[in-house]
Amino acid sequence: MADQQYDVVVIGAGPAGYVAAIRCAQLGLNTACVDQWRDGSGRASLGGTCLNVGCIPSKALLESSHYFHHIKHQAKEHGIAVEGASIDVPAMQKRKRKVVQGLTQGIEGLFKKNNVKRFVGRGSLAGTGRVAVRPVNDGDDDEQIQAKHIIIATGSVPLTLSAAPIDQQRIVDSTGALEFEEAPGRLGVIGAGVIGLELGTVWNRVGSRVIILEALDDFLPAVDQEIAQEALKSLKRQGLDIRLGAKVIDTGRASSGVTVSYEQGAVQERLEIDKLIVAIGRKPNTEGLNAEAAGLKMDQRGFIEVDEQCRTSLGGVYAIGDVVRGPMLAHKGSEEGIAVAERIAGQSGHVNYEAIPWVIYTWPEIAWVGKNEQQLKQAGVDYRAGVFPFLASGRARGMGESTGRVKILGDSKSDRILGVHIFGPQASELIAEAVTAMEFDASTEDLARTVHAHPTLSEAIHEAALAADGRAIHI
Ligand code: FAD
Ligand code: AMP
């Protein structure tokens, strides 16, 4: 059979790959997308990590557990009496699966609508302008596809720790931690990063006693430390037992659970828990891609090397998303996918890496964009800070959600916004205003002179901008 020919073949259908494929097709390029993902029931499923075992299922569980926690602990202050509230974890999981399935099937629909040809199987580089697809049934022959352009979007997989081998029963990775059918009594989490905090939060809210072990002495070192310290206090108040400077060195089996040994300073400690989540980060995934044989250059940590425009060392081959440098975030990969598609189509796609929002979906949420105070200090930048606490926000008080603050950092001379940091209710939504402002090179004065609806949480951004100039009204 003659090889099939396409303008573009995308390998991987996570948020980087599927978005790239759709944008290519929109631009009139004849496009195919190869993906190997199988869900728990063996069904091929588009959307990669993000839709199947990442952003979406974690947020579905965070939402359900938030409602439960709210009903149990906060409804009373609103005068609502709920007796005997309980959580049906299998029902919560069923809802999560439905959310995931609806969205992954939605991508199938988008592929059909945009005429993206879908291949189910493992794609590998098979010579210049060629991709081989190993079908689902191993006995079948590889399909050969020819492509003028190849976009690699093979994503990432969880990092493992030899001291805590994953069995997906007692010791699980993030995927296993999204599947518990009952809240473990005592739950250990290795790693107080984004994923560890989000998963710890879910199970803490539905009744687990959660102990998070973090090797570093600092809490969330990438986050503005004023924000991080306030978040740490708040999370501890919620019952998360976060132990910093605690390096896990060994695990073993206990009668019905797991033992964990860790070093904290000179002291060696031992814990006995029911389940353990390993959430120590993720690594780029190039398994089965035939990358080395194809001559694709990778860096020491296994990321595919790319330039600013996501071009790899091989002509006509691009790489985007978690498999290349930069933050491992779904929206970063999607934007790279759009930019690459536009470059292939002769346009000038662009990603502004200086204005990528980050969110940690604890409650309150932590969100930021741009530089934090420790980075500005280290770089010797002269800046001024405007801070506004949610305690002084009428809307936040009405909601009963007055923990947290907004901090805006502006350049002392030009007043250009350099970073915005939020710990507070719906920070994930609020940060969008800051991202837009930075994208337009706004000054704190621009935000200070922008009319914000009252009463809204966004007024806290307005007030923080006013505070940068020492003229906040409500504090
Ligand atoms: P992936 O989503 O990993 O997709 C890669 C796809 O390529 C997969 O389907 C894979 O099977 C396929 N593939 C790999 N190799 C081949 C091959 N050779 N042939 C064919 N197919 C192949 N990010 C956020 O921005 N917000 C969040 O709230 C968030 N929450 C998260 C929560 C959890 C628990 C986890 C684990 C991650 C979370 N992330 C979040 C990170 C986010 O999921 C990733 O940044 C994102 O999925 C990366 O997208 P990608 O397209 O680069 O790769
Ligand atoms: P992230 O990179 O945001 O996913 O966070 C992962 C966290 O896991 C980092 O803060 C690491 O310091 C932490 N970590 C890595 N290895 C260990 C270990 N052996 N014990 C405790 N924490 C660890």
XYZ file of C-alpha atoms and ligand atoms in Angstrom:
551
model
C 0.000 0.000 0.000
C 1.337 3.472 -0.842
C 2.345 5.622 2.127
C -0.230 8.123 3.236
C 0.893 11.705 2.779
C 0.180 14.715 4.952
C 1.402 18.269 5.272
C 1.736 17.800 9.032
C 1.845 14.775 11.328
C 1.547 15.455 15.046
C 2.783 12.754 17.450
C 0.832 12.971 20.703
C -2.685 14.289 21.334
C -2.298 16.029 24.689
C -3.124 19.726 25.005
C 0.009 20.572 23.008
C -0.526 18.057 20.190
C -4.279 18.132 19.701
C -4.356 21.935 19.693
C -1.476 22.037 17.186
C -3.330 19.549 14.950
C -6.567 21.544 15.017
C -4.785 24.841 14.313
C -2.861 23.250 11.409
C -6.131 21.984 9.940
C -7.786 25.392 10.395
C -4.931 26.875 8.368
C -5.662 24.519 5.479
C -2.860 22.033 6.143
C -3.656 18.367 5.549
C -3.060 17.061 9.094
C -2.830 13.744 10.946
C -2.406 13.125 14.665
C -1.022 9.901 16.166
C -1.751 9.029 19.783
C -1.350 5.878 21.853
C -3.301 6.749 25.039
C -5.668 4.074 26.462
C -8.012 4.771 29.329
C -8.678 2.400 32.249
C -11.061 0.318 30.164
C -8.630 0.023 27.243
C -10.432 2.562 25.052
C -8.250 4.878 22.958
C -8.673 8.332 24.444
C -7.489 11.703 23.158
C -6.339 14.583 25.383
C -3.141 13.090 26.843
C -2.165 13.469 30.479
C -4.132 16.676 30.953
C -7.561 15.332 30.103
C -7.120 11.715 31.176
C -5.024 11.786 34.358
C -4.035 15.398 34.981
C -5.645 18.826 34.945
C -9.229 17.754 34.355
C -9.745 14.772 36.687
C -7.806 16.506 39.467
C -9.965 19.615 39.158
C -13.135 17.495 39.084
C -12.112 15.852 42.367
C -11.020 19.180 43.862
C -14.449 20.615 43.058
C -16.385 17.699 44.583
C -14.215 17.611 47.690
C -14.477 21.399 48.034
C -18.284 21.200 48.113
C -18.145 18.462 50.723
C -15.707 20.364 52.883
C -17.748 23.531 52.533
C -20.965 21.787 53.559
C -19.295 20.191 56.566
C -17.272 23.114 57.815
C -18.535 26.395 56.380
C -22.250 25.999 55.697
C -22.971 26.491 59.383
C -21.610 30.034 59.393
C -24.134 30.855 56.636
C -26.910 29.534 58.860
C -27.260 26.312 56.918
C -27.622 23.222 59.087
C -26.632 19.995 57.388
C -26.627 16.954 59.562
C -24.871 13.718 58.729
C -23.267 14.950 55.493
C -21.250 12.134 53.989
C -19.216 11.585 50.877
C -19.755 8.715 48.463
C -16.253 8.408 46.990
C -17.236 5.923 44.226
C -19.965 8.379 43.131
C -17.412 11.218 43.163
C -15.129 9.078 40.983
C -17.975 8.198 38.629
C -18.700 11.885 38.095
C -15.001 12.531 37.446
C -14.900 9.768 34.816
C -17.961 11.246 33.123
C -16.346 14.684 32.994
C -13.167 13.186 31.504
C -15.047 11.067 28.977
C -17.187 13.992 27.828
C -14.114 16.099 27.164
C -11.974 13.424 25.511
C -14.867 12.519 23.229
C -15.237 16.220 22.544
C -11.746 16.217 21.030
C -12.728 13.305 18.783
C -15.577 15.528 17.579
C -13.231 18.458 17.035
C -10.855 16.259 15.010
C -13.754 15.142 12.787
C -15.082 18.671 12.382
C -11.667 19.977 11.396
C -10.745 16.990 9.253
C -7.776 15.919 11.342
C -6.986 12.279 10.518
C -6.556 10.293 13.721
C -4.171 7.352 14.037
C -4.339 5.179 17.145
C -0.937 3.749 18.031
C 2.643 4.602 18.818
C 4.347 7.007 16.446
C 8.076 6.948 15.817
C 10.494 8.848 13.620
C 11.270 6.677 10.599
C 13.577 8.785 8.438
C 13.277 12.208 6.900
C 9.638 13.202 6.620
C 8.392 9.799 7.733
C 6.489 8.586 10.775
C 5.808 4.924 11.498
C 2.687 4.071 13.464
C 2.693 0.884 15.514
C -0.972 -0.066 15.702
C -2.776 -1.137 18.808
C -2.625 -4.842 18.042
C 1.037 -5.680 18.145
C 0.656 -8.315 15.430
C -0.337 -5.753 12.817
C 2.274 -4.151 10.544
C 3.387 -0.584 11.136
C 1.663 2.026 9.019
C 3.977 4.472 7.272
C 3.013 8.101 6.970
C 4.840 10.770 5.035
C 4.797 14.305 6.312
C 6.328 17.564 5.158
C 6.366 18.670 8.803
C 6.394 16.645 12.016
C 5.389 18.032 15.413
C 6.453 15.982 18.433
C 4.166 16.444 21.445
C 4.819 13.276 23.411
C 4.472 14.936 26.813
C 5.786 13.739 30.141
C 5.449 10.945 32.687
C 5.788 10.907 36.489
C 9.286 10.788 37.957
C 9.888 7.711 40.052
C 11.819 7.273 43.271
C 13.722 4.033 43.746
C 13.086 4.261 47.498
C 9.335 4.134 46.835
C 8.536 1.834 43.901
C 5.040 2.345 42.486
C 2.648 -0.621 42.697
C -0.519 1.479 42.147
C -2.006 -0.251 45.196
C -0.260 1.040 48.283
C 2.351 3.235 46.669
C 0.836 5.205 43.828
C 1.799 7.972 41.429
C -0.518 10.874 40.563
C -2.546 8.617 38.262
C -3.192 6.091 41.042
C -3.986 8.884 43.498
C -6.831 10.052 41.254
C -8.400 6.591 41.427
C -8.798 5.815 45.147
C -12.279 4.382 45.721
C -12.184 5.319 49.391
C -10.340 7.962 51.338
C -7.247 6.335 52.864
C -7.147 6.683 56.662
C -3.554 7.866 56.764
C -2.142 9.154 53.509
C 1.475 10.080 52.871
C 2.541 12.295 49.994
C 6.153 12.662 48.857
C 6.660 16.126 47.392
C 4.978 19.412 48.315
C 4.921 20.624 44.715
C 1.861 21.564 42.686
C 0.614 17.996 42.197
C 1.350 16.812 45.745
C -0.504 19.766 47.260
C -3.530 19.389 44.991
C -3.892 15.651 45.567
C -3.191 16.017 49.283
C -5.930 18.649 49.420
C -8.521 16.414 47.734
C -8.059 13.528 50.155
C -7.631 15.744 53.218
C -11.028 17.286 52.504
C -12.761 13.936 52.307
C -11.342 12.667 55.555
C -7.799 11.328 55.144
C -5.116 12.357 57.570
C -2.532 13.696 55.120
C 1.199 13.961 55.803
C 3.278 15.649 53.103
C 7.034 15.061 53.137
C 9.109 17.615 51.264
C 12.871 17.320 50.900
C 13.478 21.055 50.532
C 13.573 23.390 53.525
C 11.636 26.078 51.649
C 7.948 25.761 50.856
C 7.161 26.335 47.162
C 10.492 28.002 46.347
C 9.251 29.077 42.893
C 6.409 31.070 44.446
C 6.729 34.594 45.872
C 7.775 33.792 49.444
C 5.322 36.183 51.129
C 2.514 34.390 49.298
C 4.030 30.942 49.896
C 4.339 31.522 53.653
C 0.736 32.659 53.950
C -0.368 29.639 51.913
C 1.667 27.292 54.114
C -0.034 28.609 57.255
C -3.463 28.300 55.683
C -2.874 24.747 54.404
C -1.588 23.669 57.829
C -4.700 25.165 59.440
C -6.753 22.981 57.110
C -5.067 19.935 58.589
C -2.364 19.208 56.019
C 0.670 18.032 57.971
C 3.447 19.485 55.805
C 6.937 18.476 56.928
C 9.723 20.453 55.259
C 13.329 19.319 55.009
C 12.026 15.738 55.097
C 13.794 13.538 52.575
C 12.321 10.106 51.977
C 15.020 7.451 51.934
C 13.151 4.173 52.174
C 9.728 2.549 52.178
C 8.521 -0.884 53.151
C 5.351 -2.899 53.575
C 3.446 -2.790 56.826
C 0.640 -5.232 57.658
C -1.972 -3.318 55.728
C -0.072 -0.295 54.488
C 3.310 1.263 53.968
C 6.191 2.342 56.150
C 8.152 5.408 55.146
C 11.569 6.335 56.472
C 12.769 9.868 56.035
C 15.585 12.100 57.197
C 14.824 15.459 58.710
C 18.092 17.177 59.555
C 20.170 14.727 61.575
C 17.111 12.816 62.708
C 15.723 9.731 61.020
C 11.956 9.332 61.287
C 9.562 6.537 60.394
C 5.879 6.714 59.508
C 3.241 4.076 59.093
C 0.477 4.984 56.669
C -2.208 3.303 54.549
C -1.270 4.731 51.151
C 1.617 6.725 49.754
C 1.530 9.105 46.798
C 4.812 9.791 45.020
C 4.554 13.297 43.534
C 8.152 14.342 43.013
C 7.774 15.837 39.546
C 7.581 14.706 35.944
C 10.098 13.915 33.213
C 9.918 14.356 29.434
C 8.657 11.334 27.532
C 10.425 10.204 24.376
C 10.009 6.476 24.878
C 9.466 4.568 21.660
C 9.953 7.660 19.519
C 13.195 6.381 17.976
C 14.600 9.810 18.780
C 18.230 8.871 19.208
C 18.451 6.742 16.082
C 16.798 9.568 14.153
C 19.499 11.951 15.397
C 17.174 14.145 17.440
C 19.214 16.152 19.941
C 18.161 15.975 23.580
C 19.535 17.735 26.646
C 20.980 16.030 29.720
C 17.593 15.804 31.414
C 15.957 14.153 28.397
C 14.085 17.175 27.012
C 14.102 17.496 23.229
C 16.287 20.491 22.379
C 14.432 23.284 20.620
C 15.050 26.910 19.743
C 12.714 29.822 20.603
C 10.479 28.736 17.720
C 10.251 25.093 18.854
C 12.438 23.872 15.957
C 14.437 20.738 16.802
C 17.846 19.723 15.492
C 16.122 17.903 12.572
C 14.826 19.867 9.594
C 11.028 19.993 9.400
C 10.640 18.551 12.910
C 9.226 20.652 15.750
C 8.655 19.759 19.417
C 6.214 21.360 21.866
C 4.704 20.948 25.326
C 6.088 19.020 28.292
C 8.708 17.248 26.166
C 10.603 20.534 25.704
C 12.032 23.181 28.076
C 9.790 25.553 29.965
C 6.989 25.062 32.463
C 5.124 21.764 32.337
C 1.727 23.384 31.936
C -1.078 22.496 29.562
C -1.642 26.053 28.322
C 2.069 26.564 27.634
C 2.020 23.489 25.365
C -1.197 24.565 23.638
C 0.201 28.008 22.854
C 3.380 26.453 21.463
C 1.159 24.205 19.321
C -0.704 27.189 17.883
C 2.494 29.133 17.274
C 4.172 26.208 15.471
C 1.102 25.580 13.303
C 1.091 29.231 12.286
C 4.815 29.207 11.504
C 4.372 26.120 9.329
C 1.592 27.958 7.491
C 3.959 30.867 6.836
C 2.603 33.120 9.556
C 4.556 34.436 12.542
C 3.200 32.616 15.583
C 4.598 33.701 18.911
C 4.532 32.618 22.563
C 5.254 35.184 25.269
C 7.099 33.051 27.819
C 7.247 36.061 30.162
C 3.484 36.044 30.658
C 2.541 32.434 31.383
C 0.174 32.097 34.346
C 0.725 29.437 37.006
C -2.008 28.109 39.288
C -2.022 25.774 42.271
C -5.620 24.699 42.903
C -5.553 24.474 46.675
C -8.158 26.527 48.530
C -7.576 29.381 48.573
C -5.867 29.095 45.207
C -2.334 30.290 44.480
C -1.778 31.991 41.115
C 0.941 34.143 39.657
C 2.448 35.568 36.516
C 5.814 37.191 35.931
C 8.586 37.751 38.422
C 8.391 37.414 42.211
C 10.133 39.519 44.838
C 13.021 37.125 45.411
C 13.764 37.034 41.661
C 13.658 40.828 41.351
C 15.917 41.258 44.372
C 18.387 38.748 42.988
C 18.414 40.505 39.605
C 18.915 43.884 41.310
C 15.735 45.335 39.780
C 14.349 48.432 41.453
C 10.663 47.718 42.032
C 7.765 48.739 44.207
C 5.092 46.456 45.632
C 1.391 47.022 46.167
C -0.397 44.572 48.457
C -4.086 44.259 49.231
C -5.529 41.616 51.594
C -8.844 39.890 50.839
C -9.755 40.652 54.443
C -10.482 44.192 53.229
C -12.534 43.067 50.206
C -16.297 43.396 50.627
C -16.990 40.564 48.204
C -14.499 38.206 49.859
C -15.982 38.993 53.279
C -19.484 38.326 51.969
C -18.308 34.997 50.633
C -16.639 34.115 53.919
C -13.362 33.743 52.000
C -11.143 36.494 53.292
C -7.834 34.616 53.546
C -5.079 35.750 51.218
C -3.834 38.762 49.338
C -2.951 40.237 45.973
C 0.541 41.555 45.391
C 1.526 43.601 42.350
C 5.162 44.332 41.566
C 5.941 47.268 39.284
C 9.183 48.713 37.957
C 10.125 51.730 40.077
C 11.068 53.865 37.083
C 8.769 52.827 34.238
C 5.937 51.525 36.474
C 5.603 48.540 34.094
C 4.019 45.524 35.827
C 6.714 42.904 36.476
C 4.668 40.310 38.352
C 1.333 39.660 40.011
C 0.899 37.156 42.836
C -2.408 36.074 44.291
C -3.333 33.812 47.179
C -7.064 33.894 47.509
C -10.490 32.760 46.379
C -10.694 32.133 42.624
C -7.115 33.251 42.106
C -7.077 30.991 39.017
C -9.657 33.238 37.362
C -8.378 36.530 38.764
C -4.881 36.003 37.375
C -6.222 36.345 33.804
C -6.571 40.094 34.248
C -2.942 40.330 35.310
C -1.805 38.212 32.347
C -3.716 40.459 29.930
C -2.253 43.537 31.565
C 1.276 42.169 31.236
C 0.645 41.068 27.648
C -0.246 44.687 26.857
C 2.796 45.967 28.788
C 0.522 47.764 31.221
C 1.725 49.811 34.172
C 0.351 49.539 37.713
C -1.147 52.983 36.997
C -3.103 51.487 34.047
C -4.674 48.926 36.409
C -5.219 51.580 39.070
C -7.185 53.675 36.552
C -9.242 50.746 35.229
C -12.811 50.592 36.541
C -13.533 47.324 38.361
C -17.076 46.213 39.164
C -18.168 46.396 42.800
C -18.372 44.205 44.755
C -16.016 41.733 43.094
C -12.848 39.885 44.026
C -11.128 41.678 41.146
C -11.290 44.891 43.139
C -8.415 43.440 45.162
C -6.252 43.696 42.020
C -7.378 47.296 41.556
C -6.572 48.120 45.165
C -3.174 46.391 45.000
C -2.366 48.531 41.958
C -3.407 51.638 43.890
C -1.327 50.406 46.836
C 1.763 50.266 44.604
C 1.486 54.041 44.518
C 0.563 54.332 48.200
C -3.043 55.320 47.496
C -5.181 52.241 48.222
C -8.615 53.323 49.421
C -9.836 50.429 51.539
C -6.751 49.663 53.605
P 0.664 15.058 27.442
O -0.578 15.645 27.943
O 1.493 14.213 28.339
O 0.267 14.231 26.139
C 1.172 13.488 25.404
C 0.397 12.468 24.599
O 1.278 11.851 23.681
C -0.203 11.337 25.443
O -1.496 11.063 25.018
C 0.729 10.163 25.143
O 0.098 8.910 25.273
C 1.080 10.440 23.708
N 2.320 9.816 23.229
C 3.535 9.813 23.843
N 4.442 9.190 23.059
C 3.783 8.798 21.943
C 4.164 8.137 20.757
N 5.425 7.748 20.533
N 3.207 7.899 19.823
C 1.912 8.290 20.015
N 1.517 8.925 21.111
C 2.431 9.199 22.053
N -1.238 21.559 33.873
C -1.939 22.713 33.893
O -1.667 23.604 33.088
N -2.963 22.903 34.787
C -3.300 21.965 35.695
O -4.218 22.168 36.482
C -2.578 20.743 35.704
N -2.891 19.769 36.582
C -2.224 18.578 36.527
C -2.571 17.598 37.432
C -1.927 16.369 37.415
C -2.329 15.292 38.401
C -0.912 16.136 36.427
C -0.222 14.801 36.355
C -0.552 17.124 35.522
C -1.196 18.361 35.572
N -0.861 19.393 34.701
C -1.543 20.577 34.749
C 0.219 19.248 33.700
C -0.375 18.960 32.327
O -1.140 17.780 32.397
C 0.718 18.824 31.299
O 1.515 20.012 31.308
C 0.149 18.635 29.909
O -0.659 17.503 29.837
C 1.272 18.517 28.876
O 0.711 18.413 27.622
P 1.452 17.685 26.419
O 0.502 17.743 25.264
O 2.806 18.251 26.243
O 1.667 16.172 26.885
P 7.101 19.484 41.551
O 8.428 19.526 40.835
O 6.410 20.822 41.625
O 6.200 18.417 41.011
O 7.438 19.092 43.061
C 8.029 17.885 43.433
C 8.616 18.070 44.831
O 9.059 16.796 45.337
C 9.814 18.999 44.871
O 9.536 20.066 45.755
C 10.961 18.113 45.413
O 11.827 18.820 46.275
C 10.215 17.013 46.169
N 10.999 15.766 46.331
C 11.765 15.146 45.410
N 12.348 14.011 45.920
C 11.942 13.904 47.223
C 12.183 12.970 48.313
N 12.966 11.882 48.172
N 11.587 13.198 49.518
C 10.789 14.296 49.695
N 10.533 15.195 48.709
C 11.088 15.032 47.490
